[in-house]
Amino acid sequence: MARGTLRIYLGAAPGVGKTYAMLSEAHRRVERGTDCVVAFVEHHHRPRTEVMLHGLEQLPRREIEYRGGIFTEMDVDAVLRRAPKVALVDELAHTNVPGSRNTKRWQDVEELLAAGIDVISTVNIQHLESLGDVVESITGVRQRETVPDEVVRRADQIELVDMSPQALRRRMAHGNIYKPDKVDAALSNYFRPGNLTALRELALLWVADRVDAYLTEYRSEHRVSTIWGSRERIVVGLTGGPEGRTLIRRAARLAEKGAGGEVMAVYISRSDGLTAVSPKELALQRTLVEDLGGTFHQVVGDDIPAALLDFARGVNATQIVLGVSRRRSWQYVFGPGVGATVARESGPDLDVHLITHAEVGKGRGLPVARGARLGRSRVIGGWLAGVLGPFLLTWLLNSVVPDIGLANDMLLFLTLTVAAALLGGLLPALASAVVGSTLLNWFFTPPVHTLTIADPQNIVAIVVFVGVAVAVASVVDLAARRTHQAARLRAESEILSFLAGNVLRGETGLEDLLERVRETFGMESVALLERAGEKDPWTCAGSAGPRPATTPDAADVDVPVGDHMALSLRGRVLPAADRRVLAAFAAQAAVVVDRRRLKGEADRAEKLAEGNRIRTALLAAVSHDLRTPLAGIKAAVTSLRSDDVEWSEEDQAELLEAIEEGADRLDQLVGNLLDMSRLQTGTVAPVLRETDLDEVVPMALGGVPEDSVELDIPETLPMVHVDRGLLERAVANVVENAVKHSPPGEKVLVSASALANRVEVRVVDRGPGVPDEAKERIFEPFQRYGDSPRGVGVGLGLAVARGFTEALRGTVHAEDTPGGGLTMVLSVPMAPERLEQPALPATAGP
């Protein structure tokens, strides 16, 4: 069943007339005979909107009891049972009452579309998910009911219902939107002129961006080489903090300002565990970026700014979006922060946006103290405290506070050793113990300035001092190693779960998976190699990055996958801890390869099934369509050869004409069958050269009556680059099909015009037309719309026309003729020398 179409009326604010416009469209469709029903429309007691409901079939709503009250929602089951052609569903962003079939109304609409029902709906610009923050900053009101932008962008039609702020306020003042007791409050709050102007600008910009997307899609379909604007790739750096959602929405808005913008959110998972994030918050941000049409990436890297910049340059990003640091002012003494470092090192090829948010300056908590292995700065601090600290303490004890007692001196040196252990781990603490015990012995243990210890108690004290220092340092180092291992395993599990989920859902291709391996481990290139046997040469099943390894021996890292497959990486030698994750990647790569092969086998099986279907249809054609003209020819010949009847000259001429028509019909059928066979076997080899359409199209009209076609080919039309014979056959088949379905007395119009670097031939008939869901099916072999026996043929004419046109690097598709009928549009490339100075589009009839 074909999916239904979605049409959305988009407004800047309540009251601009979205529901009224939707109901007006419904009345127009009902007048044309379309089966249209009101699934759910809320008129909000607006008289003019309520009047528009008269004359339209309204389906009953579903009543739901919630917290002691009765609420009504759209009855999805009732709409599905009624199965109308078009359903009207108001307020797309509405949140359903708990107990409903779905949480959001747009999910109800998705069910109707999946059932083949066309839906007309409404939504305001402030309900789009990506605009939630900016709308709140304008109006001061946070929209609780939102709809993902992707749902609205997927609509087949989006129509802006626009109204100036002054006109909308007049409508409000006249009581056409809210009840009189709410008018004054609305005009002085939400409906202020500034608010309405800003919301109107948002709506206009959003629709303008959507128009750009439609234009890009149109140019792609018609192979127009020149594209307006440049593609923006925006990388969002996530820390796992709550500000990530604000950054993602802002990046989505930046991406929408340029045609084809792309958002990639990346979370740098540090292998040293210095970042502790909430998995739930990270999952929410991943869902948000995917709802907004972006992608989520997770990369392991010890140096966060470097890893972020490497990722951005690896994906050819143009912009980076980061949040202003959450650190407090005093924490900047430890360094400039990720944002400042990225901005400094980004270079001229990357724009860096630092976005303010509600978490600025609130601090980052204590993630470092919770879990991490000791970083470089801490190790340096530990060595300074363990080596220079004892000398500084010795100078203070001798100069500032002399003669405080050996016990106090030892406690102070022990404190310094513990500090070195906490900062730098085992080795700085041991160094501190050795240096401290030596200085204690030399300066503070009698006899001083010698390494001799006179009192045995002092010997015990120094031994205890060294033992405590070693014990504390060992405990700190062990704790750091354990927390490092836990953080590493957590990062690995997150990456593996994300990888396995994508592979199992079939969302990741082999090249994408290998690129993920390359960016995760920071390698130069990654290749998946395979061979049939032990002595066979290695072949590359897929690769990512420049200069991939051609054999496992040429790689820096080699991970075997079974007996005849290996994952080979170039760039650096990975530590043993990384190979566990890399082995999982290699296993998943093998799964992707197996899935690709199975898919290939399934495609081949499908082609075989298609071949069987075509053979079956061919047998049916031979048994019926080919035998019919043969039977007519045989009957006419038998009659002429009969000795029992004396045929007049008129009768003989009529029988000979029947033989000639049957032979021509048979020749046409056999020609189409042979052409279809050539297309199926891929033996069509066009000879492309410059050709004038006015030399080809008239020759294609030889098989139709002279007075059945009106020709309009301008003399100023540029030359085309085609195979003249193939184009003639394609046009002939399309014209013959149009003449066959045209009403008696109605001529088929064949016109041509230039568009960019293409030339279009339009064949316009006034026949019954074809529904949208059948416009592609009529181009399939052995298909006659509706299986109608009208006319002759085996249903190959349009299939051959499309096959020949595509062999000429052209396209052919069907459109509705304004006023009724079908228009076939053949588009072929213009001659190369004309591409630099294309001619102006020539008018081509009505």
mmCIF file of N, CA and C in Angstrom, residues 599-691:
data_model
loop_
_atom_site.group_PDB
_atom_site.id
_atom_site.type_symbol
_atom_site.label_atom_id
_atom_site.label_comp_id
_atom_site.label_asym_id
_atom_site.label_seq_id
_atom_site.Cartn_x
_atom_site.Cartn_y
_atom_site.Cartn_z
ATOM 1 N N LYS A 599 22.613 -9.737 1.012
ATOM 2 C CA LYS A 599 21.747 -8.818 0.284
ATOM 3 C C LYS A 599 21.963 -8.939 -1.220
ATOM 4 N N GLY A 600 23.236 -9.101 -1.616
ATOM 5 C CA GLY A 600 23.513 -9.280 -3.033
ATOM 6 C C GLY A 600 22.862 -10.541 -3.574
ATOM 7 N N GLU A 601 22.948 -11.638 -2.785
ATOM 8 C CA GLU A 601 22.295 -12.865 -3.213
ATOM 9 C C GLU A 601 20.789 -12.687 -3.281
ATOM 10 N N ALA A 602 20.238 -11.946 -2.312
ATOM 11 C CA ALA A 602 18.792 -11.690 -2.346
ATOM 12 C C ALA A 602 18.415 -10.862 -3.568
ATOM 13 N N ASP A 603 19.267 -9.878 -3.913
ATOM 14 C CA ASP A 603 18.985 -9.076 -5.112
ATOM 15 C C ASP A 603 19.039 -9.939 -6.365
ATOM 16 N N ARG A 604 20.036 -10.846 -6.409
ATOM 17 C CA ARG A 604 20.106 -11.732 -7.578
ATOM 18 C C ARG A 604 18.896 -12.648 -7.647
ATOM 19 N N ALA A 605 18.471 -13.139 -6.477
ATOM 20 C CA ALA A 605 17.265 -13.978 -6.466
ATOM 21 C C ALA A 605 16.044 -13.188 -6.916
ATOM 22 N N GLU A 606 16.010 -11.904 -6.498
ATOM 23 C CA GLU A 606 14.889 -11.063 -6.922
ATOM 24 C C GLU A 606 14.909 -10.842 -8.431
ATOM 25 N N LYS A 607 16.128 -10.669 -8.994
ATOM 26 C CA LYS A 607 16.223 -10.502 -10.438
ATOM 27 C C LYS A 607 15.778 -11.773 -11.160
ATOM 28 N N LEU A 608 16.168 -12.935 -10.596
ATOM 29 C CA LEU A 608 15.715 -14.184 -11.203
ATOM 30 C C LEU A 608 14.197 -14.301 -11.152
ATOM 31 N N ALA A 609 13.627 -13.894 -10.001
ATOM 32 C CA ALA A 609 12.169 -13.924 -9.887
ATOM 33 C C ALA A 609 11.522 -12.965 -10.874
ATOM 34 N N GLU A 610 12.165 -11.787 -11.047
ATOM 35 C CA GLU A 610 11.651 -10.830 -12.021
ATOM 36 C C GLU A 610 11.748 -11.403 -13.427
ATOM 37 N N GLY A 611 12.861 -12.101 -13.695
ATOM 38 C CA GLY A 611 12.983 -12.730 -15.006
ATOM 39 C C GLY A 611 11.918 -13.776 -15.236
ATOM 40 N N ASN A 612 11.641 -14.566 -14.198
ATOM 41 C CA ASN A 612 10.571 -15.555 -14.319
ATOM 42 C C ASN A 612 9.228 -14.886 -14.564
ATOM 43 N N ARG A 613 9.010 -13.749 -13.862
ATOM 44 C CA ARG A 613 7.736 -13.049 -14.061
ATOM 45 C C ARG A 613 7.618 -12.528 -15.487
ATOM 46 N N ILE A 614 8.748 -11.990 -15.991
ATOM 47 C CA ILE A 614 8.725 -11.480 -17.366
ATOM 48 C C ILE A 614 8.519 -12.628 -18.361
ATOM 49 N N ARG A 615 9.163 -13.780 -18.107
ATOM 50 C CA ARG A 615 8.961 -14.913 -19.008
ATOM 51 C C ARG A 615 7.521 -15.375 -19.001
ATOM 52 N N THR A 616 6.918 -15.385 -17.779
ATOM 53 C CA THR A 616 5.512 -15.767 -17.696
ATOM 54 C C THR A 616 4.638 -14.789 -18.467
ATOM 55 N N ALA A 617 4.931 -13.478 -18.281
ATOM 56 C CA ALA A 617 4.150 -12.484 -19.013
ATOM 57 C C ALA A 617 4.388 -12.598 -20.513
ATOM 58 N N LEU A 618 5.630 -12.946 -20.897
ATOM 59 C CA LEU A 618 5.926 -13.102 -22.313
ATOM 60 C C LEU A 618 5.136 -14.259 -22.917
ATOM 61 N N LEU A 619 5.046 -15.358 -22.167
ATOM 62 C CA LEU A 619 4.249 -16.482 -22.657
ATOM 63 C C LEU A 619 2.788 -16.083 -22.828
ATOM 64 N N ALA A 620 2.294 -15.275 -21.832
ATOM 65 C CA ALA A 620 0.914 -14.812 -21.956
ATOM 66 C C ALA A 620 0.755 -13.902 -23.165
ATOM 67 N N ALA A 621 1.774 -13.065 -23.394
ATOM 68 C CA ALA A 621 1.701 -12.171 -24.551
ATOM 69 C C ALA A 621 1.728 -12.959 -25.856
ATOM 70 N N VAL A 622 2.592 -13.971 -25.913
ATOM 71 C CA VAL A 622 2.669 -14.783 -27.124
ATOM 72 C C VAL A 622 1.357 -15.514 -27.360
ATOM 73 N N SER A 623 0.769 -16.005 -26.233
ATOM 74 C CA SER A 623 -0.464 -16.782 -26.368
ATOM 75 C C SER A 623 -1.668 -15.927 -26.715
ATOM 76 N N HIS A 624 -1.612 -14.625 -26.453
ATOM 77 C CA HIS A 624 -2.794 -13.791 -26.708
ATOM 78 C C HIS A 624 -2.495 -12.642 -27.664
ATOM 79 N N ASP A 625 -1.616 -11.718 -27.200
ATOM 80 C CA ASP A 625 -1.416 -10.498 -27.970
ATOM 81 C C ASP A 625 -0.748 -10.769 -29.312
ATOM 82 N N LEU A 626 0.174 -11.729 -29.361
ATOM 83 C CA LEU A 626 0.814 -12.013 -30.640
ATOM 84 C C LEU A 626 -0.055 -12.886 -31.538
ATOM 85 N N ARG A 627 -0.817 -13.748 -30.918
ATOM 86 C CA ARG A 627 -1.659 -14.631 -31.721
ATOM 87 C C ARG A 627 -2.820 -13.891 -32.357
ATOM 88 N N THR A 628 -3.253 -12.784 -31.724
ATOM 89 C CA THR A 628 -4.398 -12.054 -32.281
ATOM 90 C C THR A 628 -4.112 -11.526 -33.681
ATOM 91 N N PRO A 629 -3.012 -10.766 -33.907
ATOM 92 C CA PRO A 629 -2.757 -10.334 -35.294
ATOM 93 C C PRO A 629 -2.449 -11.495 -36.230
ATOM 94 N N LEU A 630 -1.796 -12.562 -35.700
ATOM 95 C CA LEU A 630 -1.535 -13.722 -36.544
ATOM 96 C C LEU A 630 -2.835 -14.365 -37.004
ATOM 97 N N ALA A 631 -3.778 -14.454 -36.066
ATOM 98 C CA ALA A 631 -5.072 -15.044 -36.428
ATOM 99 C C ALA A 631 -5.772 -14.205 -37.493
ATOM 100 N N GLY A 632 -5.700 -12.863 -37.356
ATOM 101 C CA GLY A 632 -6.316 -11.997 -38.363
ATOM 102 C C GLY A 632 -5.666 -12.155 -39.720
ATOM 103 N N ILE A 633 -4.327 -12.233 -39.733
ATOM 104 C CA ILE A 633 -3.610 -12.410 -41.003
ATOM 105 C C ILE A 633 -3.978 -13.741 -41.651
ATOM 106 N N LYS A 634 -3.974 -14.801 -40.819
ATOM 107 C CA LYS A 634 -4.300 -16.132 -41.362
ATOM 108 C C LYS A 634 -5.718 -16.174 -41.911
ATOM 109 N N ALA A 635 -6.660 -15.553 -41.181
ATOM 110 C CA ALA A 635 -8.050 -15.562 -41.661
ATOM 111 C C ALA A 635 -8.179 -14.824 -42.987
ATOM 112 N N ALA A 636 -7.497 -13.673 -43.120
ATOM 113 C CA ALA A 636 -7.587 -12.914 -44.368
ATOM 114 C C ALA A 636 -6.950 -13.686 -45.523
ATOM 115 N N VAL A 637 -5.779 -14.300 -45.292
ATOM 116 C CA VAL A 637 -5.112 -15.068 -46.339
ATOM 117 C C VAL A 637 -5.960 -16.261 -46.759
ATOM 118 N N THR A 638 -6.529 -16.976 -45.764
ATOM 119 C CA THR A 638 -7.381 -18.125 -46.069
ATOM 120 C C THR A 638 -8.575 -17.706 -46.917
ATOM 121 N N SER A 639 -9.160 -16.569 -46.579
ATOM 122 C CA SER A 639 -10.314 -16.090 -47.345
ATOM 123 C C SER A 639 -9.913 -15.774 -48.788
ATOM 124 N N LEU A 640 -8.763 -15.147 -48.982
ATOM 125 C CA LEU A 640 -8.325 -14.801 -50.334
ATOM 126 C C LEU A 640 -8.022 -16.046 -51.165
ATOM 127 N N ARG A 641 -7.498 -17.083 -50.503
ATOM 128 C CA ARG A 641 -7.151 -18.297 -51.240
ATOM 129 C C ARG A 641 -8.338 -19.229 -51.444
ATOM 130 N N SER A 642 -9.479 -18.918 -50.865
ATOM 131 C CA SER A 642 -10.642 -19.798 -50.985
ATOM 132 C C SER A 642 -11.196 -19.744 -52.411
ATOM 133 N N ASP A 643 -11.495 -20.937 -52.976
ATOM 134 C CA ASP A 643 -12.069 -21.019 -54.314
ATOM 135 C C ASP A 643 -13.586 -20.987 -54.303
ATOM 136 N N ASP A 644 -14.173 -21.057 -53.102
ATOM 137 C CA ASP A 644 -15.634 -21.126 -53.015
ATOM 138 C C ASP A 644 -16.283 -19.757 -53.124
ATOM 139 N N VAL A 645 -15.523 -18.734 -52.899
ATOM 140 C CA VAL A 645 -16.108 -17.387 -52.861
ATOM 141 C C VAL A 645 -15.415 -16.545 -53.926
ATOM 142 N N GLU A 646 -16.226 -15.773 -54.629
ATOM 143 C CA GLU A 646 -15.698 -14.844 -55.604
ATOM 144 C C GLU A 646 -15.644 -13.457 -54.963
ATOM 145 N N TRP A 647 -14.434 -12.992 -54.594
ATOM 146 C CA TRP A 647 -14.292 -11.714 -53.873
ATOM 147 C C TRP A 647 -14.234 -10.555 -54.867
ATOM 148 N N SER A 648 -14.930 -9.512 -54.516
ATOM 149 C CA SER A 648 -14.869 -8.308 -55.330
ATOM 150 C C SER A 648 -13.537 -7.593 -55.081
ATOM 151 N N GLU A 649 -13.242 -6.611 -55.918
ATOM 152 C CA GLU A 649 -12.003 -5.867 -55.730
ATOM 153 C C GLU A 649 -11.998 -5.111 -54.410
ATOM 154 N N GLU A 650 -13.168 -4.588 -54.002
ATOM 155 C CA GLU A 650 -13.242 -3.889 -52.720
ATOM 156 C C GLU A 650 -12.970 -4.842 -51.564
ATOM 157 N N ASP A 651 -13.566 -6.055 -51.651
ATOM 158 C CA ASP A 651 -13.350 -7.036 -50.577
ATOM 159 C C ASP A 651 -11.887 -7.472 -50.522
ATOM 160 N N GLN A 652 -11.312 -7.691 -51.718
ATOM 161 C CA GLN A 652 -9.912 -8.079 -51.728
ATOM 162 C C GLN A 652 -9.020 -6.984 -51.135
ATOM 163 N N ALA A 653 -9.312 -5.731 -51.490
ATOM 164 C CA ALA A 653 -8.521 -4.631 -50.929
ATOM 165 C C ALA A 653 -8.682 -4.559 -49.415
ATOM 166 N N GLU A 654 -9.903 -4.803 -48.923
ATOM 167 C CA GLU A 654 -10.130 -4.762 -47.472
ATOM 168 C C GLU A 654 -9.373 -5.878 -46.770
ATOM 169 N N LEU A 655 -9.386 -7.087 -47.381
ATOM 170 C CA LEU A 655 -8.657 -8.196 -46.774
ATOM 171 C C LEU A 655 -7.143 -7.948 -46.808
ATOM 172 N N LEU A 656 -6.639 -7.395 -47.915
ATOM 173 C CA LEU A 656 -5.215 -7.079 -47.978
ATOM 174 C C LEU A 656 -4.832 -6.005 -46.961
ATOM 175 N N GLU A 657 -5.732 -5.033 -46.759
ATOM 176 C CA GLU A 657 -5.473 -4.006 -45.751
ATOM 177 C C GLU A 657 -5.429 -4.609 -44.352
ATOM 178 N N ALA A 658 -6.320 -5.580 -44.089
ATOM 179 C CA ALA A 658 -6.317 -6.257 -42.791
ATOM 180 C C ALA A 658 -5.013 -7.018 -42.586
ATOM 181 N N ILE A 659 -4.513 -7.646 -43.692
ATOM 182 C CA ILE A 659 -3.227 -8.361 -43.589
ATOM 183 C C ILE A 659 -2.094 -7.388 -43.292
ATOM 184 N N GLU A 660 -2.123 -6.238 -43.980
ATOM 185 C CA GLU A 660 -1.066 -5.249 -43.759
ATOM 186 C C GLU A 660 -1.102 -4.696 -42.340
ATOM 187 N N GLU A 661 -2.315 -4.375 -41.826
ATOM 188 C CA GLU A 661 -2.432 -3.870 -40.453
ATOM 189 C C GLU A 661 -1.972 -4.911 -39.450
ATOM 190 N N GLY A 662 -2.346 -6.160 -39.671
ATOM 191 C CA GLY A 662 -1.916 -7.220 -38.755
ATOM 192 C C GLY A 662 -0.412 -7.401 -38.761
ATOM 193 N N ALA A 663 0.189 -7.317 -39.975
ATOM 194 C CA ALA A 663 1.643 -7.451 -40.055
ATOM 195 C C ALA A 663 2.337 -6.290 -39.363
ATOM 196 N N ASP A 664 1.814 -5.056 -39.569
ATOM 197 C CA ASP A 664 2.407 -3.899 -38.893
ATOM 198 C C ASP A 664 2.279 -4.032 -37.380
ATOM 199 N N ARG A 665 1.105 -4.477 -36.927
ATOM 200 C CA ARG A 665 0.914 -4.649 -35.484
ATOM 201 C C ARG A 665 1.855 -5.714 -34.946
ATOM 202 N N LEU A 666 2.000 -6.802 -35.685
ATOM 203 C CA LEU A 666 2.898 -7.869 -35.259
ATOM 204 C C LEU A 666 4.346 -7.385 -35.240
ATOM 205 N N ASP A 667 4.721 -6.598 -36.273
ATOM 206 C CA ASP A 667 6.087 -6.071 -36.310
ATOM 207 C C ASP A 667 6.357 -5.157 -35.114
ATOM 208 N N GLN A 668 5.374 -4.333 -34.746
ATOM 209 C CA GLN A 668 5.554 -3.450 -33.598
ATOM 210 C C GLN A 668 5.689 -4.236 -32.303
ATOM 211 N N LEU A 669 4.853 -5.252 -32.117
ATOM 212 C CA LEU A 669 4.921 -6.054 -30.894
ATOM 213 C C LEU A 669 6.256 -6.783 -30.792
ATOM 214 N N VAL A 670 6.679 -7.390 -31.900
ATOM 215 C CA VAL A 670 7.954 -8.106 -31.870
ATOM 216 C C VAL A 670 9.105 -7.133 -31.642
ATOM 217 N N GLY A 671 9.025 -5.940 -32.234
ATOM 218 C CA GLY A 671 10.074 -4.944 -32.015
ATOM 219 C C GLY A 671 10.188 -4.541 -30.563
ATOM 220 N N ASN A 672 9.053 -4.314 -29.902
ATOM 221 C CA ASN A 672 9.083 -3.967 -28.476
ATOM 222 C C ASN A 672 9.634 -5.106 -27.639
ATOM 223 N N LEU A 673 9.260 -6.350 -27.997
ATOM 224 C CA LEU A 673 9.790 -7.494 -27.248
ATOM 225 C C LEU A 673 11.306 -7.587 -27.403
ATOM 226 N N LEU A 674 11.801 -7.371 -28.612
ATOM 227 C CA LEU A 674 13.245 -7.415 -28.827
ATOM 228 C C LEU A 674 13.944 -6.267 -28.092
ATOM 229 N N ASP A 675 13.336 -5.082 -28.131
ATOM 230 C CA ASP A 675 13.923 -3.951 -27.413
ATOM 231 C C ASP A 675 13.976 -4.230 -25.912
ATOM 232 N N MET A 676 12.898 -4.802 -25.373
ATOM 233 C CA MET A 676 12.876 -5.109 -23.941
ATOM 234 C C MET A 676 13.937 -6.144 -23.612
ATOM 235 N N SER A 677 14.122 -7.103 -24.516
ATOM 236 C CA SER A 677 15.156 -8.113 -24.297
ATOM 237 C C SER A 677 16.538 -7.469 -24.275
ATOM 238 N N ARG A 678 16.791 -6.511 -25.172
ATOM 239 C CA ARG A 678 18.080 -5.808 -25.185
ATOM 240 C C ARG A 678 18.293 -5.033 -23.887
ATOM 241 N N LEU A 679 17.238 -4.405 -23.400
ATOM 242 C CA LEU A 679 17.371 -3.653 -22.152
ATOM 243 C C LEU A 679 17.627 -4.580 -20.974
ATOM 244 N N GLN A 680 16.947 -5.729 -20.942
ATOM 245 C CA GLN A 680 17.118 -6.660 -19.831
ATOM 246 C C GLN A 680 18.527 -7.239 -19.807
ATOM 247 N N THR A 681 19.107 -7.462 -20.990
ATOM 248 C CA THR A 681 20.447 -8.052 -21.031
ATOM 249 C C THR A 681 21.547 -7.008 -21.043
ATOM 250 N N GLY A 682 21.192 -5.706 -21.064
ATOM 251 C CA GLY A 682 22.192 -4.644 -21.010
ATOM 252 C C GLY A 682 23.014 -4.502 -22.267
ATOM 253 N N THR A 683 22.431 -4.828 -23.415
ATOM 254 C CA THR A 683 23.189 -4.763 -24.667
ATOM 255 C C THR A 683 22.883 -3.503 -25.467
ATOM 256 N N VAL A 684 22.165 -2.551 -24.876
ATOM 257 C CA VAL A 684 21.888 -1.299 -25.574
ATOM 258 C C VAL A 684 23.130 -0.413 -25.494
ATOM 259 N N ALA A 685 23.707 -0.091 -26.637
ATOM 260 C CA ALA A 685 24.928 0.730 -26.678
ATOM 261 C C ALA A 685 24.650 1.967 -27.523
ATOM 262 N N PRO A 686 24.248 3.054 -26.909
ATOM 263 C CA PRO A 686 23.905 4.248 -27.692
ATOM 264 C C PRO A 686 25.139 4.903 -28.308
ATOM 265 N N VAL A 687 24.955 5.471 -29.492
ATOM 266 C CA VAL A 687 25.990 6.251 -30.167
ATOM 267 C C VAL A 687 25.565 7.718 -30.060
ATOM 268 N N LEU A 688 26.200 8.463 -29.155
ATOM 269 C CA LEU A 688 25.773 9.817 -28.850
ATOM 270 C C LEU A 688 26.411 10.811 -29.813
ATOM 271 N N ARG A 689 25.590 11.739 -30.312
ATOM 272 C CA ARG A 689 26.086 12.797 -31.178
ATOM 273 C C ARG A 689 25.078 13.938 -31.172
ATOM 274 N N GLU A 690 25.493 15.084 -31.679
ATOM 275 C CA GLU A 690 24.626 16.250 -31.699
ATOM 276 C C GLU A 690 23.485 16.039 -32.688
ATOM 277 N N THR A 691 22.275 16.375 -32.224
ATOM 278 C CA THR A 691 21.087 16.147 -33.043
ATOM 279 C C THR A 691 20.097 17.265 -32.789
#
